[in-house]
XYZ file of C-alpha atoms in Angstrom:
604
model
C 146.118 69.040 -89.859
C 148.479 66.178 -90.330
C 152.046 66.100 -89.628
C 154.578 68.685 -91.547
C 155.612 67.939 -95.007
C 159.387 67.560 -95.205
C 161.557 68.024 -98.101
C 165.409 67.085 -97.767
C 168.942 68.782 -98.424
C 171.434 67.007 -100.736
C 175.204 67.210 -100.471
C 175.861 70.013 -102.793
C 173.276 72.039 -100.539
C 175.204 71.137 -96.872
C 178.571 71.984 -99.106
C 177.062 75.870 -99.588
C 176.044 75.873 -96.453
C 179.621 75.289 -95.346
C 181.186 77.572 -97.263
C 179.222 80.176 -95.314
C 180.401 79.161 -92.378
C 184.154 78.682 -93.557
C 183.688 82.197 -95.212
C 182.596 84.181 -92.570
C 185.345 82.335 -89.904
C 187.934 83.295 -92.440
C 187.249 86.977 -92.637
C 187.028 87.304 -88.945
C 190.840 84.909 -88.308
C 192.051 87.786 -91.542
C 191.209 90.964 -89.059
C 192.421 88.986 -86.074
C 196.012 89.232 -87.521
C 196.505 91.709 -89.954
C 196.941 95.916 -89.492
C 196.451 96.378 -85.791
C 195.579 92.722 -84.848
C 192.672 93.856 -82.362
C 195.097 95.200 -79.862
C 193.370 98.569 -78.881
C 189.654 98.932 -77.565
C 189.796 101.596 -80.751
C 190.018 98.716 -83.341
C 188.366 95.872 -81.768
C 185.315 98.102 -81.129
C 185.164 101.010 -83.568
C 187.399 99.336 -86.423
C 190.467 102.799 -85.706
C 187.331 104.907 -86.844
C 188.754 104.028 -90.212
C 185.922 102.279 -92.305
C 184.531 104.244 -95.876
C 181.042 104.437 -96.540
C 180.316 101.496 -98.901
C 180.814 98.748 -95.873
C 179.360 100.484 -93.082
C 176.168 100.849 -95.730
C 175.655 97.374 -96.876
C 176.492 96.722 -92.801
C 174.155 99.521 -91.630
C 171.382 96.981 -93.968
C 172.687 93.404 -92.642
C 172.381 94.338 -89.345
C 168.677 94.590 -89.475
C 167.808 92.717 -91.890
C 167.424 89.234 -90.023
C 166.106 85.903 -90.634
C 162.584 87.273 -89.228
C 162.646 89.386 -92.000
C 163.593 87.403 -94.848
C 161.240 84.538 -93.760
C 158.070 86.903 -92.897
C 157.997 89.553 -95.576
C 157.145 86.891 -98.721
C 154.807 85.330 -96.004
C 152.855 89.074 -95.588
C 152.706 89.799 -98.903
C 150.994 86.294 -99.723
C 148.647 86.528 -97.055
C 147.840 89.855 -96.919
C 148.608 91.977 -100.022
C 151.506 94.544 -101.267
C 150.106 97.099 -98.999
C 153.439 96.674 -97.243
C 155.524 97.810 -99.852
C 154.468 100.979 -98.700
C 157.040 100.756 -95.420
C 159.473 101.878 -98.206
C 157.598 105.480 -98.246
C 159.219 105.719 -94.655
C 163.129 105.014 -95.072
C 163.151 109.135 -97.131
C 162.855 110.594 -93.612
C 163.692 107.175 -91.714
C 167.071 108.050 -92.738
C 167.544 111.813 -93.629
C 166.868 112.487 -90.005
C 169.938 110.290 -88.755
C 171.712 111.710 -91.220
C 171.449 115.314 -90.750
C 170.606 115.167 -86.276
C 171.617 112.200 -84.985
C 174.531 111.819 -87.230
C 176.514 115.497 -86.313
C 175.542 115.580 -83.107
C 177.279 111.654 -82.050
C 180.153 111.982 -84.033
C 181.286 115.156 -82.986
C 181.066 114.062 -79.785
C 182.818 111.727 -80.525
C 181.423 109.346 -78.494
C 182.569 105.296 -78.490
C 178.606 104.310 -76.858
C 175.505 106.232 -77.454
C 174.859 106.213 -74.238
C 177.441 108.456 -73.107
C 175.862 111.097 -74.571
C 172.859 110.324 -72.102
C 175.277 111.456 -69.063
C 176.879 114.026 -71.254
C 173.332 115.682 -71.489
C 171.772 114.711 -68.394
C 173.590 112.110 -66.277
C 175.076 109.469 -65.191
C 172.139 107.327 -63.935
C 170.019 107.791 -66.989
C 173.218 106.647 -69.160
C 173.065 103.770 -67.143
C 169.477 103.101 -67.406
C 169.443 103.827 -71.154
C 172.361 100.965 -71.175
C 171.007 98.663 -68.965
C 167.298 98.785 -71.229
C 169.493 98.352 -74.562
C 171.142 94.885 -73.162
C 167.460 93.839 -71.997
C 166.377 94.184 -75.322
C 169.260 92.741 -77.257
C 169.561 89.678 -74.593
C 166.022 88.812 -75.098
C 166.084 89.093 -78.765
C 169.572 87.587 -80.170
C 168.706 84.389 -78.734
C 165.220 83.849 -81.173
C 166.764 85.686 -83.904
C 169.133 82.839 -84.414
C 166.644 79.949 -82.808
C 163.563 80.972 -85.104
C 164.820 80.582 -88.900
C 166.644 77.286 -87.577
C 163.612 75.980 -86.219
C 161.547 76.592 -89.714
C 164.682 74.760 -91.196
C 163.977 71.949 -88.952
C 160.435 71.224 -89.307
C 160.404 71.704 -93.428
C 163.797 70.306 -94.343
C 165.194 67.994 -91.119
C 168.114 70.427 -91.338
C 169.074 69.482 -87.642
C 168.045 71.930 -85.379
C 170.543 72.319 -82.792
C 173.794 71.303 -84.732
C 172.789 74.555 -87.036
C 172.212 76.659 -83.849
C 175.376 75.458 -82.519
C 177.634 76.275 -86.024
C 176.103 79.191 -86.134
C 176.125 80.772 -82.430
C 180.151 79.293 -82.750
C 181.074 80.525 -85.805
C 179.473 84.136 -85.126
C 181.148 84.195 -81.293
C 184.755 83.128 -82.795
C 184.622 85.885 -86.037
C 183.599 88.487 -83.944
C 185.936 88.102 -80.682
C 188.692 87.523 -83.116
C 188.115 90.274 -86.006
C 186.505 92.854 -83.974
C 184.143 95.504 -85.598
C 185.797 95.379 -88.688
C 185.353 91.666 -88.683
C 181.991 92.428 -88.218
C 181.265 94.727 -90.983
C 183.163 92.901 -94.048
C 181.559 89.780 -92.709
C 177.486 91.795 -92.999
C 179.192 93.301 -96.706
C 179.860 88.834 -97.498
C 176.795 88.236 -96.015
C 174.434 91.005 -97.483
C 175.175 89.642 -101.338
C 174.526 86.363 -100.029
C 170.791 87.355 -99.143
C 170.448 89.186 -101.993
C 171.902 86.382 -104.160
C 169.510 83.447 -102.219
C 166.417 85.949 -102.493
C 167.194 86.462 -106.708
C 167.118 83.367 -107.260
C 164.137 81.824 -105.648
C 162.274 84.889 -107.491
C 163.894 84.147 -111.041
C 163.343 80.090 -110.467
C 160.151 80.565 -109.600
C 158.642 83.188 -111.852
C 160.193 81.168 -114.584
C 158.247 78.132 -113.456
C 154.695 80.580 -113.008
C 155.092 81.961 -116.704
C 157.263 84.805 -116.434
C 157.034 87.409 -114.038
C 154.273 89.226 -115.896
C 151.936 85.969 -115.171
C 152.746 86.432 -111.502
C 151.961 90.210 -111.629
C 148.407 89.190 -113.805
C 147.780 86.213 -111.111
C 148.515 88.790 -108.032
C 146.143 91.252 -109.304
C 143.221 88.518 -110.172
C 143.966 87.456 -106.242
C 143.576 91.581 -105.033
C 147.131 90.805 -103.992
C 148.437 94.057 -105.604
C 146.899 96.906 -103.321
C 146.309 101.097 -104.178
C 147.140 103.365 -101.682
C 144.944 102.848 -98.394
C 144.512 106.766 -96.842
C 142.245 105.261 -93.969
C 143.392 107.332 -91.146
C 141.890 104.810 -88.466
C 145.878 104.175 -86.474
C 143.564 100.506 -85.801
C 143.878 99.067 -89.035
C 146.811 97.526 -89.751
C 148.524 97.755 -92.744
C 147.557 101.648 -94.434
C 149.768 104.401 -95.934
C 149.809 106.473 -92.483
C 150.637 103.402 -90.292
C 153.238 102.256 -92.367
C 154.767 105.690 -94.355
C 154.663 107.849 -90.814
C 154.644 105.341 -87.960
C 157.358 103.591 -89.757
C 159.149 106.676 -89.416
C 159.614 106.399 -85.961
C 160.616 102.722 -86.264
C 163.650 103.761 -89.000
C 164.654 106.412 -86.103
C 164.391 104.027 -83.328
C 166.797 101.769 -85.487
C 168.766 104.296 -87.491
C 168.977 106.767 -84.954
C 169.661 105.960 -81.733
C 170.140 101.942 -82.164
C 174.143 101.164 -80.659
C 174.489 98.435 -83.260
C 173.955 101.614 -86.142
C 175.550 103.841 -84.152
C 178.522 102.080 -83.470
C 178.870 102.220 -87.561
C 178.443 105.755 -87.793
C 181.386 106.370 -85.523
C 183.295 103.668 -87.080
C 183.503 105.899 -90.148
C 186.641 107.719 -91.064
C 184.601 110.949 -91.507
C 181.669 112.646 -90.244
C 180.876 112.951 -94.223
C 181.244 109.102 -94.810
C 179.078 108.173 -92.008
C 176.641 110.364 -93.140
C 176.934 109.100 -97.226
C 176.153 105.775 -95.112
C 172.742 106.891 -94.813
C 171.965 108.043 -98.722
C 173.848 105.023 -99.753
C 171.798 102.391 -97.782
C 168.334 104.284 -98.677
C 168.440 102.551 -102.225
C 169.726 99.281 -100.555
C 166.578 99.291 -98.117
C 163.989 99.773 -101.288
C 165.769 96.522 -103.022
C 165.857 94.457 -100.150
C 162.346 95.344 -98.973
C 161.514 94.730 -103.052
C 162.563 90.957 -103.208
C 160.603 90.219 -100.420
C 157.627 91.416 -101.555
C 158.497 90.078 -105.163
C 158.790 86.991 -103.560
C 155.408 86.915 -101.823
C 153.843 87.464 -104.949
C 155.755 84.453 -107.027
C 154.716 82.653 -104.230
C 150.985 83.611 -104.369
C 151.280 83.260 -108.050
C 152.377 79.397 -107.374
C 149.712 78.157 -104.985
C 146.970 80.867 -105.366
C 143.912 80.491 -101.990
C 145.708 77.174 -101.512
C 148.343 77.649 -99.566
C 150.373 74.834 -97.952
C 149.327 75.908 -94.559
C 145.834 75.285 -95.127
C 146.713 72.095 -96.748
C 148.549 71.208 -93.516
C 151.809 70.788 -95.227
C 153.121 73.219 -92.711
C 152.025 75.034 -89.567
C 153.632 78.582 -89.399
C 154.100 81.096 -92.189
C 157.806 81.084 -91.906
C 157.832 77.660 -92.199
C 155.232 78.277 -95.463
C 158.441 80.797 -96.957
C 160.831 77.423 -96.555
C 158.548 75.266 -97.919
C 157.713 77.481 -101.419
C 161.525 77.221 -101.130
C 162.382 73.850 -101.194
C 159.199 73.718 -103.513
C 160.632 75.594 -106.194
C 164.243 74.208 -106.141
C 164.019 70.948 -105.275
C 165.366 70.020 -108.577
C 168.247 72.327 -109.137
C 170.717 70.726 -106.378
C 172.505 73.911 -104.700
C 170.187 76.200 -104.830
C 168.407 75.244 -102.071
C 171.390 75.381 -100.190
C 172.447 79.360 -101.325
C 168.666 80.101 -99.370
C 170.031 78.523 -96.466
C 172.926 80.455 -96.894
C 170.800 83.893 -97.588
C 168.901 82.523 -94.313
C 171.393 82.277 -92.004
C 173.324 85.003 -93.157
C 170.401 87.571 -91.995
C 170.903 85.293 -88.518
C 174.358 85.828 -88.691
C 174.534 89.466 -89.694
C 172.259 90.431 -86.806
C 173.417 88.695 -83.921
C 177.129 89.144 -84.527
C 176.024 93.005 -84.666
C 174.621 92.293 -80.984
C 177.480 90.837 -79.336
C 179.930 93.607 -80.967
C 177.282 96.148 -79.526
C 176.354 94.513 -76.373
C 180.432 94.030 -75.828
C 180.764 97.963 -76.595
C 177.962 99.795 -74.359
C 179.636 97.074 -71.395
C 182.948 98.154 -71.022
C 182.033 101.786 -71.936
C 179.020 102.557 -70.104
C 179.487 99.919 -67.182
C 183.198 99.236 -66.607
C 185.250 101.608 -67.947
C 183.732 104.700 -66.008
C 184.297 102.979 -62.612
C 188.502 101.961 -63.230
C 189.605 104.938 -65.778
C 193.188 104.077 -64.994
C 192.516 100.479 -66.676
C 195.317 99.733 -68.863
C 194.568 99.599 -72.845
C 195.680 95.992 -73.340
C 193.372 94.997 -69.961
C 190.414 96.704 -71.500
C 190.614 95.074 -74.960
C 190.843 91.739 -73.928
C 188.119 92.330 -71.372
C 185.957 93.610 -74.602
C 186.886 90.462 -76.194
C 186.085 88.408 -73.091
C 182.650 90.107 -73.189
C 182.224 89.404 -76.665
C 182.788 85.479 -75.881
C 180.540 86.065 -73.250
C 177.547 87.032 -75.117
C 178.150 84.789 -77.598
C 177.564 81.898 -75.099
C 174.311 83.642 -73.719
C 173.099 83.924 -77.722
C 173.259 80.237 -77.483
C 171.574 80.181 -73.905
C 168.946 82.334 -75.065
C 168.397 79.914 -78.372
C 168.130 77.030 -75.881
C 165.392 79.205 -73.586
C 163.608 80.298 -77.020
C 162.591 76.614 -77.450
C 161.177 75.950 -74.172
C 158.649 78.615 -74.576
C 155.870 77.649 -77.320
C 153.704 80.550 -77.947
C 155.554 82.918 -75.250
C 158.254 82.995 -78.365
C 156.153 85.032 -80.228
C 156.264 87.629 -77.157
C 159.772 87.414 -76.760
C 159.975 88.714 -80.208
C 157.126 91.828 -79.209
C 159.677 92.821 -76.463
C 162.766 94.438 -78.988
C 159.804 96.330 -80.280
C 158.674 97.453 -77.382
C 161.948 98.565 -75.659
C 163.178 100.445 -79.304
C 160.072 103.507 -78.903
C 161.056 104.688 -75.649
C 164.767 104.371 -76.351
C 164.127 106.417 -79.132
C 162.253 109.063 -76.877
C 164.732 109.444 -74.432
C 167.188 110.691 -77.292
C 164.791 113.176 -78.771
C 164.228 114.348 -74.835
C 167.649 115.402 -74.376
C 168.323 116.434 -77.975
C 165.586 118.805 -79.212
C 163.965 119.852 -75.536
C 166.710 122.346 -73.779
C 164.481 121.966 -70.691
C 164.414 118.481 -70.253
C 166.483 117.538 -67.081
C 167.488 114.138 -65.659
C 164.581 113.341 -63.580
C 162.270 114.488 -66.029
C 164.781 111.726 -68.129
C 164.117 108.421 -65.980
C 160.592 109.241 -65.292
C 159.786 109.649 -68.762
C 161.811 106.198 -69.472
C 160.148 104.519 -67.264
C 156.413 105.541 -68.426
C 157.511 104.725 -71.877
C 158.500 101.376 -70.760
C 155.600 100.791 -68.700
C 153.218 101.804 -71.574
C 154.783 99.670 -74.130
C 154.935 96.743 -72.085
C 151.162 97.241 -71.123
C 149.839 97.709 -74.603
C 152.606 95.222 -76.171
C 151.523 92.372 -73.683
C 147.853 92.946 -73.571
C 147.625 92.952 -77.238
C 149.292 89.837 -77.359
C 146.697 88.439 -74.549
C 144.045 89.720 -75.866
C 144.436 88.420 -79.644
C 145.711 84.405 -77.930
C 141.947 84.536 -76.258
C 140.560 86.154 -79.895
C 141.760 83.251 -81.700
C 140.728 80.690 -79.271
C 137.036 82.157 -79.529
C 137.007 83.389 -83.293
C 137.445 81.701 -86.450
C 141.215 81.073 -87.912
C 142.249 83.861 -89.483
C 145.379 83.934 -91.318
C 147.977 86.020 -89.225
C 151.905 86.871 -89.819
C 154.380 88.397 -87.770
C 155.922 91.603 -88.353
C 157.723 91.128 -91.642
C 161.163 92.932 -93.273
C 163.698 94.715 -91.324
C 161.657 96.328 -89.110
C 160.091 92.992 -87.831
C 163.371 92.912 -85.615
C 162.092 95.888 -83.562
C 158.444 95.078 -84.036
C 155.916 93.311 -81.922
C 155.019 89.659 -83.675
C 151.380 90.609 -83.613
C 148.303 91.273 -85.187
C 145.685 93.057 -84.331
C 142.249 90.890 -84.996
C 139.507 93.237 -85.370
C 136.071 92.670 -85.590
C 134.757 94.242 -88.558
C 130.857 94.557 -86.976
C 131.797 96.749 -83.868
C 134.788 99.351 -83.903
C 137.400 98.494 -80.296
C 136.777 101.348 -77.615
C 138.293 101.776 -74.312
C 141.843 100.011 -73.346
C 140.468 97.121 -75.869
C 140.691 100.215 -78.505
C 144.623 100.743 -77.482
C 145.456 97.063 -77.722
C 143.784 97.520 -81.064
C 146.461 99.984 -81.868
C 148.359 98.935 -85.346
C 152.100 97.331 -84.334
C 153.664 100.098 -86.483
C 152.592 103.168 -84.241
C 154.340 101.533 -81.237
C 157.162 103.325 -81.398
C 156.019 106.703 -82.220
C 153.088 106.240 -79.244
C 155.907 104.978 -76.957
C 158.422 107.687 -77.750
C 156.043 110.429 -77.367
C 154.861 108.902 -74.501
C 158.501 109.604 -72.983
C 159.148 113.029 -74.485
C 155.372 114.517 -73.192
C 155.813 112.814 -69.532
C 159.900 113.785 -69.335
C 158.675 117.584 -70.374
C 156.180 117.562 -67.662
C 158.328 116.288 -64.886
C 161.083 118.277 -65.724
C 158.611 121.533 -66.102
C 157.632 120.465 -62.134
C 160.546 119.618 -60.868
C 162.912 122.718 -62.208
C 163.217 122.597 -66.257
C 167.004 122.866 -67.030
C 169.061 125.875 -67.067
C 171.022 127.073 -70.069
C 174.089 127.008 -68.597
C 173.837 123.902 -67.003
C 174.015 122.225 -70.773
C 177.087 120.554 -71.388
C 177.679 122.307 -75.371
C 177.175 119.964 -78.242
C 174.339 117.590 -76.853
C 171.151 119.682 -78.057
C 170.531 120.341 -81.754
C 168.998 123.402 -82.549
C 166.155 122.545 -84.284
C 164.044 124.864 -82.561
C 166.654 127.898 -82.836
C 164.722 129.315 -85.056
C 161.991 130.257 -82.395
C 161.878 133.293 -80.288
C 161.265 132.046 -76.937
C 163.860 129.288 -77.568
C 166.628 131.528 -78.978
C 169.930 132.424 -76.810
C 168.687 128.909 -74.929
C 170.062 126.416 -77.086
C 173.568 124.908 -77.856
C 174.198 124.719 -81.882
C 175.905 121.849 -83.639
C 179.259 124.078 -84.672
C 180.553 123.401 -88.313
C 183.594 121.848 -88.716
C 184.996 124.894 -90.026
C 184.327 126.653 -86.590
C 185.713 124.296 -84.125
C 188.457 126.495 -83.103
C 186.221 128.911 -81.513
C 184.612 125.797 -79.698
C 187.698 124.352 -78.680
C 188.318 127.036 -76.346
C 184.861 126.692 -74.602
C 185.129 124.789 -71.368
C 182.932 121.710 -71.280
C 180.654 122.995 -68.163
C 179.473 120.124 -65.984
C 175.961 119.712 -64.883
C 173.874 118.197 -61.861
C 177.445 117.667 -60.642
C 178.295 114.227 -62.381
C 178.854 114.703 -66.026
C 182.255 113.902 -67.041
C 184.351 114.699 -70.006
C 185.447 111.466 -71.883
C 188.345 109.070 -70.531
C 190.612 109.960 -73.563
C 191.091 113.584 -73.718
C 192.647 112.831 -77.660
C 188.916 111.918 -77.900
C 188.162 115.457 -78.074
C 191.331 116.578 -80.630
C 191.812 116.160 -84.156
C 188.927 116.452 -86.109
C 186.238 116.114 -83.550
C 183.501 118.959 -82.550
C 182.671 120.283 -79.501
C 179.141 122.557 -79.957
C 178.442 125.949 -78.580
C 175.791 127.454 -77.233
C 174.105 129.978 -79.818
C 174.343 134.142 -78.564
C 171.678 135.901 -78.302
């Protein structure tokens, strides 16, 4: 293959691309001195718990809906077929289950970290472990998130790499350690219509210039790009209804559920009833986004057919391939090739200024504030800012370390997939399993951990010697907004002899990761804790195990019940009982007044 094809910006294009940046910097300088101006950990983390449902919805979808996604969805659907439009099958119980679990039980807690909850129900060394695994993964990952899109830029376009890395790692610290949360969230709302604005139009353009979008959908279906439902049970093959409408399931919950950067919304909300609206409102937001992507694979498949530009050696990556059909398609309308940039970098954007808002929260929450309680307010927000800074210059670290590792970059991306499963299991552990105690916990953690790192990493091994000793096949990373939590791989199978043995579990399909890691935590947590003295009862601090199981005979008079709203003055005069002697009630006791729940354990 020869050298990659470039195509340039013109003025008007840098000029969008500007107003972006000028945009977002604005809203964040807006927060920074209006209402409270940042001056309470309250604001500048959880926005005064005073944000309505539309935001934190359309901020709920920016946050995972990265640069990865925008670039590798059009890039599966052309290489592969429509099969993934399925995923959409998943976000009905992906997000009814936050909703209606995750949802009640956080906010009545009224919790500031999701990881508190983790010591409310068990202790204080799993909280820290669950804390300590969430800034591994988001470490590792903000870094490429922003590096990745800019270096497709760079190789299609000559958009220079580093000065876009640079404006915008800068521009993302300085809005978010000035505006706080709320910062945050207006800027994803900006940001959001962006994508969806740079996504319209490159499917409009270019189904105008393929004969109307009913040409693409006759050209799609001549190409056995527009797929039936696949009810092959096999969890090897890749792409089928099950892997994708049920193990995606488990990778909505891992990101819905129990994800800080989501979480931190939900308690941002000014009612338990907003935050959960948040939920129903983003469902139809999901199905559109996850709809121009795949609209756009197929304009694109509909423009260059079996010939694709990577073939041709015009470029070397499928993400670059997305850019390219791009630039391609607009390289006569001057602007519009600059609002894609704009829609590119705002899924960047959106997603890492999330991470540094999150990363700054679980920090002073789970690791600083516990160890000086009597830290004064005004000490502890500028410390959150300081943190926020702080990541912001390790996002920009980690962009630098992203480009000096080749095909290891692809792994890096595996790893926020493989950390979100056993997350994930740890919260179902101490939420729906009574008996579940805190070594049970960190044993179960750890095995989850261990397993997804084994199978994540040996799949990836084991398909970089597959290619070097099989022919090219075409292969994409995990595309849409799950590809943030999702291991970059694909499984290469060999259709003459079915995988068996450990070969048969690196064979597994990327989208039961989470669901085999999480269970892998919840069935090795229930054993240990059934060994080594399952949990008592009484020993449950009320409020931290939903009663989903209530219902059951040998589980009833065991469990605490989410209390109504309307019942919280019985609660209120329940006594938060501590357990394995180091739980402790939150820092604020106001945290635990107003409208807030405390749970009670269910009579007999």
């Amino acid at each position: 293959m020869g050298d990659v094809t470039q195509m340039h910006f013109t003025t008007l294009d840098y000029v969008i691309f500007a107003i972006l940046l000028v945009a977002s910097t604005g809203i964040g300088l807006f927060y920074a001195f209006s209402g409270g101006r940042q001056r309470t950990t309250q604001e500048f983390l959880l926005a005064d718990r005073s944000m309505s449902c539309f935001p934190i919805s359309l901020s709920l979808l920016a946050t995972f809906q990265s640069a990865v996604a925008i670039l590798g969805t059009p890039s599966e659907v052309y290489s592969h077929s429509t099969q993934y439009w399925f995923l959409g099958c998943s976000y009905f119980l992906g997000l009814l289950i936050p909703a209606h679990i995750f949802i009640p039980v956080f906010y009545r807690l009224r919790l500031s970290s999701a990881y508190h909850y983790l010591e409310l129900r068990f202790n204080k060394t799993v909280r820290i472990c669950g804390t300590v695994t969430f800034i591994f993964q988001m470490v590792i990952y903000m870094g490429v998130v922003l590096y990745a899109p800019a270096l497709a830029l760079n190789a299609v376009t000559g958009f220079d790499l580093w000065g876009a890395v640079l404006a915008m790692g800068l521009v993302c610290t300085l809005y978010t350690t000035l505006g706080g949360l709320k910062a945050v969230i207006w800027t994803d709302v900006f940001q959001t219509l962006v994508m969806f604005a740079g996504q319209l139009t490159v499917i409009v353009v270019g189904s105008q210039q393929a004969g109307g979008i009913t040409e693409v959908w006759r050209k799609a279906q001549n190409g056995s790009r527009i797929s039936g439902l696949d009810l092959n049970p096999d969890p090897l093959e890749r792409h089928t209804f099950w892997t994708l409408g049920v193990g995606g399931i488990f990778l909505m919950l891992a990101l819905y559920g129990v994800n800080q950067a989501q979480v931190q919304r939900y308690l941002s909300s000014r009612t338990e009833k907003e935050a959960i609206m948040s939920c129903y409102v983003v469902f139809p937001c999901q199905q559109i986004a996850l709809a121009l992507g795949c609209l756009m694979g197929l304009v694109m498949y509909a423009r260059y057919g079996e010939d694709s530009p990577l073939d041709k050696g015009f470029v070397k990556t499928n993400d670059q391939m997305v850019v390219y059909f791009v630039m391609d398609v607009l390289r006569d309308l001057p602007g519009l090739p600059g609002l894609f940039v704009a829609c590119l970098f705002s899924g960047a954007l959106s997603t890492i200024s999330s991470a540094f808002n999150s990363l700054a929260t679980v920090t002073m929450e789970d690791l600083i504030k516990p160890y000086f309680p009597a830290m004064k307010e005004s000490r502890a927000t500028l410390i959150s800012k300081g943190l926020a800074l702080g990541f912001g210059l390790v996002c920009l670290a980690m962009a630098y370390i992203a480009s000096l590792m080749g095909s290891v970059l692809q792994a890096a991306l595996s790893i926020f997939g493989m950390v979100g499963g056993p997350l994930l299991g740890l919260f179902c552990l101490g939420m729906f399993f009574p008996c579940a105690n805190s070594v049970g916990a960190i044993t179960g953690l750890f095995a989850g951990l261990i397993m997804a790192f084994w199978i994540g990493i040996g799949s990836f091994l084991s398909n970089v010697s597959n290619t070097d000793s099989l022919p090219i096949v075409n292969t994409t990373t995990a595309p849409t907004i799950n590809s943030t939590t999702m291991p970059s791989v694909m499984t290469i199978i060999d259709s003459r002899s079915r995988p068996t043995g450990v070969q048969a579990l690196y064979s597994l399909s990327y989208m039961w990761y989470s669901a085999h890691n999480s269970t892998t935590v919840v069935l090795v947590g229930l054993l240990v804790s059934l060994f080594t003295g399952r949990m008592k009862g009484k020993d449950l601090t009320p409020g931290t195990v939903f009663p989903v199981l209530g219902s059951l005979p040998f589980y009833k008079g065991k469990l605490s019940s989410v209390t109504n709203l309307e019942d919280k003055s019985a609660a209120l005069n329940q006594e938060m009982t501590p357990k394995e002697g180091n739980v402790s009630r939150p820092q604020n006791e106001e945290e635990y007044s107003q409208e807030e729940v405390v749970m009670q354990e269910t009579a007999m």
